CSV table of C-alpha atoms in Angstrom, one decimal:
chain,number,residue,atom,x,y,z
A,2,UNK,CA,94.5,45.8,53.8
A,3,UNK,CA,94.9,42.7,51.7
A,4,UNK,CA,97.7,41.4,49.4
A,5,UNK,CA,98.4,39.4,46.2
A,6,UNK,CA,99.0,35.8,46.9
A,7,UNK,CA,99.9,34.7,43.4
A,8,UNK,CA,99.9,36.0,39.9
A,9,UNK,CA,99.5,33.1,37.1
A,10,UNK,CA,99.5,33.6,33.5
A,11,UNK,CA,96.6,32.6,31.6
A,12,UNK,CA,96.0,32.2,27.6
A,13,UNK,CA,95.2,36.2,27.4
A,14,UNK,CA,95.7,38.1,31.2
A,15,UNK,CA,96.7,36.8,34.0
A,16,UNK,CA,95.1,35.5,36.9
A,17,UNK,CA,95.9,37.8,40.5
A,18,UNK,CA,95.0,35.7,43.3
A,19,UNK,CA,93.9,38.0,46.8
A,20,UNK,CA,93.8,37.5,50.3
A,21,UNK,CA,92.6,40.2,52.9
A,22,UNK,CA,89.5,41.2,50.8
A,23,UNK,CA,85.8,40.4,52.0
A,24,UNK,CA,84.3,40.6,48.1
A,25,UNK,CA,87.0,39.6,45.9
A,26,UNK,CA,89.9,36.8,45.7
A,27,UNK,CA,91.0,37.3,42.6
A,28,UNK,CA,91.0,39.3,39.7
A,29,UNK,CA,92.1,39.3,35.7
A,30,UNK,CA,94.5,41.5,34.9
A,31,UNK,CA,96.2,42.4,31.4
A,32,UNK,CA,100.1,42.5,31.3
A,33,UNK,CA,100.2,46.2,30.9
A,34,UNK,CA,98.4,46.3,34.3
A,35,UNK,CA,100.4,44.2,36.1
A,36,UNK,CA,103.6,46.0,34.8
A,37,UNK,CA,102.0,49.8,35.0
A,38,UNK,CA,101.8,48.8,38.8
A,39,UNK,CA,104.5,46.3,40.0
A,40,UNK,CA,102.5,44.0,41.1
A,41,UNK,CA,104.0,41.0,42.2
A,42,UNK,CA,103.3,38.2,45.0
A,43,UNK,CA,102.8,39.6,48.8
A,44,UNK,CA,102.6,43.2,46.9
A,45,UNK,CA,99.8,44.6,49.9
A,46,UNK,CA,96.8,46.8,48.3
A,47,UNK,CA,94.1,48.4,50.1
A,48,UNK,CA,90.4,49.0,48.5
A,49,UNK,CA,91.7,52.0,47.0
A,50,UNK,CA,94.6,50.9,45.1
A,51,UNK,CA,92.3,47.9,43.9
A,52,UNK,CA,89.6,50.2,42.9
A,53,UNK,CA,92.1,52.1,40.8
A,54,UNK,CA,94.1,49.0,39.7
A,55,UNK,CA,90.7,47.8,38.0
A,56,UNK,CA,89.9,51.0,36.7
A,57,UNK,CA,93.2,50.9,35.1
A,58,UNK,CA,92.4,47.6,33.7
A,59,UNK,CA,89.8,48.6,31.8
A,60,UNK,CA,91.4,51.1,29.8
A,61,UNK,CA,94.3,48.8,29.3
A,62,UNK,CA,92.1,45.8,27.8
A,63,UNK,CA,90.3,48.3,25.9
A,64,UNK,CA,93.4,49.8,24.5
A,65,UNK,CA,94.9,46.2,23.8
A,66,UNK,CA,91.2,45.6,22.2
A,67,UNK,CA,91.2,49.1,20.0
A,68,UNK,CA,94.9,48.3,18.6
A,69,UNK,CA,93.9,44.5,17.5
A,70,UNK,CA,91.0,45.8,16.0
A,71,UNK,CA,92.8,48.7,14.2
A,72,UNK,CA,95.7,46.7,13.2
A,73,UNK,CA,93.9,45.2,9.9
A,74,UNK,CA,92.9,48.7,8.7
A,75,UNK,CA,91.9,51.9,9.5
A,76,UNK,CA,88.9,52.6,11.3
A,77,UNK,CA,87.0,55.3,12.1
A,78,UNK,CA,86.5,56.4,15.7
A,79,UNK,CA,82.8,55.4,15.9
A,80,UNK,CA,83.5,51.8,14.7
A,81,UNK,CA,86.5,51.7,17.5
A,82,UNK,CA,84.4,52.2,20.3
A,83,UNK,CA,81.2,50.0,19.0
A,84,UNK,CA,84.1,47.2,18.9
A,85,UNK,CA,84.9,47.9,22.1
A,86,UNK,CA,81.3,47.9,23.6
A,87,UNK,CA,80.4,45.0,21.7
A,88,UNK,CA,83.7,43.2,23.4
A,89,UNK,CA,82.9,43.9,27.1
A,90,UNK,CA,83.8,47.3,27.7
A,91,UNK,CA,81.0,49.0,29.1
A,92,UNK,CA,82.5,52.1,30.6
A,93,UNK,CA,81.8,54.8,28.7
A,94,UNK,CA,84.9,57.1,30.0
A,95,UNK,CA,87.5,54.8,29.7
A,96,UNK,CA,86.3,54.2,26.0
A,97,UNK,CA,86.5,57.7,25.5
A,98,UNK,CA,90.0,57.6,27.1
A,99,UNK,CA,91.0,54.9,24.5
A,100,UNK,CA,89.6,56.5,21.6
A,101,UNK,CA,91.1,60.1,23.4
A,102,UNK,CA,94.8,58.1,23.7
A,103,UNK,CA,94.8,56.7,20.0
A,104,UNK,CA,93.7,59.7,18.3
A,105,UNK,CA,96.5,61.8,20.0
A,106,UNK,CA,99.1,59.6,18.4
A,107,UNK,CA,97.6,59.9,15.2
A,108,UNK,CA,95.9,55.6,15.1
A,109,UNK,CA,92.5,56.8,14.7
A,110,UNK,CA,92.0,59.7,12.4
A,111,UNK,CA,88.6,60.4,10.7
A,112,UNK,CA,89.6,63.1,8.6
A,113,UNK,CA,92.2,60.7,7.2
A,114,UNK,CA,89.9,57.9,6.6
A,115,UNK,CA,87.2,60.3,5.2
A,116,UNK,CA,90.0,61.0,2.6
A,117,UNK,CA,91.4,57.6,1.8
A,118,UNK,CA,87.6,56.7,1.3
A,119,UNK,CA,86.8,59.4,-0.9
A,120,UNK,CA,89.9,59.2,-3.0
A,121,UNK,CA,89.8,55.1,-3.3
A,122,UNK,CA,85.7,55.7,-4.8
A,123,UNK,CA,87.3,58.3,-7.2
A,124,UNK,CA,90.1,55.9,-8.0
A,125,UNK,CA,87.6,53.3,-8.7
A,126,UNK,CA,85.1,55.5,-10.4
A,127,UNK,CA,82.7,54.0,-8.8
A,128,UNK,CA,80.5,56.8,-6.8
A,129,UNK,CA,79.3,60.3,-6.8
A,130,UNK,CA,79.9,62.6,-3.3
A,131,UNK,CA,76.0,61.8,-2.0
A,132,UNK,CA,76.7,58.6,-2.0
A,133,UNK,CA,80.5,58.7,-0.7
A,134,UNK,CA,78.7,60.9,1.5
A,135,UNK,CA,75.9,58.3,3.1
A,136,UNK,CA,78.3,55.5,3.0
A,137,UNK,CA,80.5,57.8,5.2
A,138,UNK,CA,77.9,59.0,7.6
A,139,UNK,CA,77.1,55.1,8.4
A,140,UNK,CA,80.8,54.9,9.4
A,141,UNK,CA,79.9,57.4,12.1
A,142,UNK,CA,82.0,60.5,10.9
A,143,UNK,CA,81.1,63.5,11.4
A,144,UNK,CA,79.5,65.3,8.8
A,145,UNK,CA,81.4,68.7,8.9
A,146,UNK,CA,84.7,66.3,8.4
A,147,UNK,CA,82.8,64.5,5.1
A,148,UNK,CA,82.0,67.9,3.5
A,149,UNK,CA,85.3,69.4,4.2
A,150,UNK,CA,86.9,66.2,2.8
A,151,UNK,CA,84.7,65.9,-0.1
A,152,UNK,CA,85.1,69.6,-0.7
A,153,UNK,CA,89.3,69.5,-0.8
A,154,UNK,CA,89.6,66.4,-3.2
A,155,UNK,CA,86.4,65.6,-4.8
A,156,UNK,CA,85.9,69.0,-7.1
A,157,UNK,CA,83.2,69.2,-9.8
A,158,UNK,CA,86.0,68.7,-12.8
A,159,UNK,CA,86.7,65.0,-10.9
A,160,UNK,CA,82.9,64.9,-10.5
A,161,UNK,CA,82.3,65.0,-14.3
A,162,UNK,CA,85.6,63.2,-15.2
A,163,UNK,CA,84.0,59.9,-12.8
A,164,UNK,CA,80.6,60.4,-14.4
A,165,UNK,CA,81.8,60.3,-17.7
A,166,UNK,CA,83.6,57.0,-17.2
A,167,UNK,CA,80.5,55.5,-15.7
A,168,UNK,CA,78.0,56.6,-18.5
A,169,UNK,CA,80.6,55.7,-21.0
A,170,UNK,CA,79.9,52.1,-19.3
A,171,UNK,CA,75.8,52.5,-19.3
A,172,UNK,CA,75.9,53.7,-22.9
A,173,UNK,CA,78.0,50.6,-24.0
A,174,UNK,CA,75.6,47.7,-21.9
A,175,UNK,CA,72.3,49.4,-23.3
A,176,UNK,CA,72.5,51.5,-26.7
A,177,UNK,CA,71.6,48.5,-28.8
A,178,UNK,CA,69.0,47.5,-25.6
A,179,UNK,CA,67.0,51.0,-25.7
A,180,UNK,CA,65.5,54.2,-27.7
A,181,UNK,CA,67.7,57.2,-28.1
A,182,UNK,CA,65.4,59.1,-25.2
A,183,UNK,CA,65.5,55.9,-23.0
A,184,UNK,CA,69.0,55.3,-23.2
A,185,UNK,CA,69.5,59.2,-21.7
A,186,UNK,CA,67.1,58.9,-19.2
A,187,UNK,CA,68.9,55.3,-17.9
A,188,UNK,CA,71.9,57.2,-18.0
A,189,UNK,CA,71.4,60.4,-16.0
A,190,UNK,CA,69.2,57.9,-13.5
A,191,UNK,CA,71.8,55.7,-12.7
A,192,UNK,CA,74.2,58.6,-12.4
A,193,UNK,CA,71.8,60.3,-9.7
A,194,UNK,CA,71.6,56.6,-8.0
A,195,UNK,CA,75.1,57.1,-8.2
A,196,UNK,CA,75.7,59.9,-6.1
A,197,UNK,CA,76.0,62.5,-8.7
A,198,UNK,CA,73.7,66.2,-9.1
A,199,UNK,CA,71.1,66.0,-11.9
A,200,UNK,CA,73.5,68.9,-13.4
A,201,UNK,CA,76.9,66.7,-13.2
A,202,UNK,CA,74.8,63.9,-14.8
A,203,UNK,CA,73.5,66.0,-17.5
A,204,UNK,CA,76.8,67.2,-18.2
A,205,UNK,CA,78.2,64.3,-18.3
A,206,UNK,CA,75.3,62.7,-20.8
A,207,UNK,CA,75.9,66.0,-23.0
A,208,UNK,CA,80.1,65.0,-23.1
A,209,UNK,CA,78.4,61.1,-24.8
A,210,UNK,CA,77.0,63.5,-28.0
A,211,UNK,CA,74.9,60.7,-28.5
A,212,UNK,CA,73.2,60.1,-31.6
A,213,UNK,CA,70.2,58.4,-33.0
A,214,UNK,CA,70.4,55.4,-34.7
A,215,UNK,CA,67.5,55.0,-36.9
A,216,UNK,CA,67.9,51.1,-37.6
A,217,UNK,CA,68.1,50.7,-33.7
A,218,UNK,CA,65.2,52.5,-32.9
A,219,UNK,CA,62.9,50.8,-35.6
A,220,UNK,CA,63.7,47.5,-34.6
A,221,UNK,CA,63.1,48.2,-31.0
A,222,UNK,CA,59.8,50.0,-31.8
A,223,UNK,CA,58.5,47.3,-33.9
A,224,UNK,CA,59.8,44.6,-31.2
A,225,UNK,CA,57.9,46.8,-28.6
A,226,UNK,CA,54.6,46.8,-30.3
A,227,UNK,CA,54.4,43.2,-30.9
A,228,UNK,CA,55.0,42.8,-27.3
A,229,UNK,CA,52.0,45.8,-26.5
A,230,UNK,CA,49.9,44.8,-29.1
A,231,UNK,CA,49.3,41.2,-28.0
A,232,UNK,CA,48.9,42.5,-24.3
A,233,UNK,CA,46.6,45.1,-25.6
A,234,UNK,CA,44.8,42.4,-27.6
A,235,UNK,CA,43.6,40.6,-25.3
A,236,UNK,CA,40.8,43.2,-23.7
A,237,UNK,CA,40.5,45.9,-26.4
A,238,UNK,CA,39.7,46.3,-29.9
A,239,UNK,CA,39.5,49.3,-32.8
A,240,UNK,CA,40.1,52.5,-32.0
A,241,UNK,CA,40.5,52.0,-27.5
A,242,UNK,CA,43.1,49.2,-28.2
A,243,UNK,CA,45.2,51.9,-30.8
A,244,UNK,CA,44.9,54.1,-27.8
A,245,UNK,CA,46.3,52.1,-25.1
A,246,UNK,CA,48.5,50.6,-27.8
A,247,UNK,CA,50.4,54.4,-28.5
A,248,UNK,CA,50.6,55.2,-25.0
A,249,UNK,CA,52.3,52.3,-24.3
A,250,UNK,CA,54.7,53.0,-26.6
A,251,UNK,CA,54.8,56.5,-26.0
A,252,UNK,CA,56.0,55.8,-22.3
A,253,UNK,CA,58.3,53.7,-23.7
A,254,UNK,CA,60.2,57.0,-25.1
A,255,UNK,CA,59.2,56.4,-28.6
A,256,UNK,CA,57.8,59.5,-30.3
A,257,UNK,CA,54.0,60.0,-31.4
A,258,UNK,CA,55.2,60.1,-35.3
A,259,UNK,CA,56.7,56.9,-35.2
A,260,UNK,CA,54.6,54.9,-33.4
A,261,UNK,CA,51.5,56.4,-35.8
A,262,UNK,CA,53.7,55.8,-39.1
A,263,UNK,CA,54.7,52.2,-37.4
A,264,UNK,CA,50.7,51.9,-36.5
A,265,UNK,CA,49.9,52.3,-40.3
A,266,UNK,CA,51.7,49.7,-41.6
A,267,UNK,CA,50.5,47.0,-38.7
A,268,UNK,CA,48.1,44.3,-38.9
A,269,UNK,CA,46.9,43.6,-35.0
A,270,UNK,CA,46.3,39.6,-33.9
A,271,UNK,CA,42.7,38.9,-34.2
């Protein structure tokens, strides 16, 4: 049987000085500790009472640890208890107590941080559900609790609404940049990058009724066979260097009549 000989207050816990115990002559205590058991000086304790005091401990520093860390923004559960391992708290039950004790009373709540995620991206416009999805997953919710959530407020009229937005956006930075053909492709790619379905991206290209613009596309395809032609120029000649010349081009999204009809009226550099 032992007791505690004094109790001091440090910067963080305090400091329970011991007498009576072979292994130990003081331990660090949190507040809620020391007030969850009444300790005070000459308070006697036998190995069992310190074993459970300690165990105690724990989940009261980790708790104290979870809230601070929660206390900026919400968190999912898996990024509570990676805070909590990272910050000393190695025993795996008591972190599951923690994260156990705040999720009852509603301070960690995946499904409603799934949802505030999802429905900020929307608000943004700024992501399709794969990639709200991913970003999700890396947060360490559960997947069932993403697809749910994804499947309650993210519905394929929002889908196509957000998509629209964002190729509305791609059409403006590169319809004076690209060909008619290119310009679609850039859009439903980044789209896909995105997070959107090829069909939500098609639909939403389809809702752009883009149209050609003829001036455009000559300019570019002239600009883009300079550019081939000298590259080209340098290693073929005659008929081979026409060849590599129109695929180029044709790769480039420019169709075979107008890179022929562009080919006729072009002198090559000798």
């Amino acid at each position: 049987m032992g007791k505690i000989t004094a109790i001091k207050k440090l910067k963080r816990l305090y400091r329970v000085d011991l007498s009576g115990f072979d292994d130990k002559d003081k331990i660090y205590l949190s507040e809620d500790t020391i007030v969850h058991f009444f300790l005070n000086i000459d308070k006697e304790l036998d190995d069992t009472d310190l074993e459970e005091i300690q165990s105690y401990d724990q989940f009261a520093q980790g708790k104290s640890l979870a809230l601070y860390y929660i206390s900026f923004k919400m968190r999912t559960s898996s990024e509570v208890r990676k805070y909590l391992s990272e910050h000393e708290i190695d025993n795996t039950d008591q972190i599951d107590e923690v994260i156990n004790v705040l999720t009852k009373n509603n301070l960690i709540n995946d499904k409603a941080y799934a949802e505030n995620f999802i429905e900020g991206k929307i608000s943004m416009g700024s992501a399709g559900p794969y990639q709200i999805k991913q970003k999700l997953i890396t947060k360490g919710i559960d997947p069932l609790i993403i697809d749910q959530a994804l499947s309650d407020i993210y519905d394929e009229e929002k889908q196509i609404d957000v998509a629209y937005k964002l190729a509305e956006k791609i059409n403006r930075t590169y319809v004076q940049r690209l060909t008619l053909k290119q310009l679609k492709d850039k859009i439903v790619q980044n789209l896909m990058n995105k997070g959107f379905t090829y069909s939500i991206s098609s639909i939403a290209l389809e809702s752009l009724e883009l149209e050609t613009d003829e001036e455009n596309e000559t300019q570019l395809l002239y600009t883009a066979l300079e550019k081939v032609a000298k590259r080209y120029s340098k290693n073929y000649e005659g008929y081979e260097r026409k060849q590599k010349v129109t695929q180029a081009l044709a790769r480039k999204g420019f169709s075979y009549d107008d890179i022929s009809s562009a080919l006729r009226d072009y002198t090559f550099p000798e």
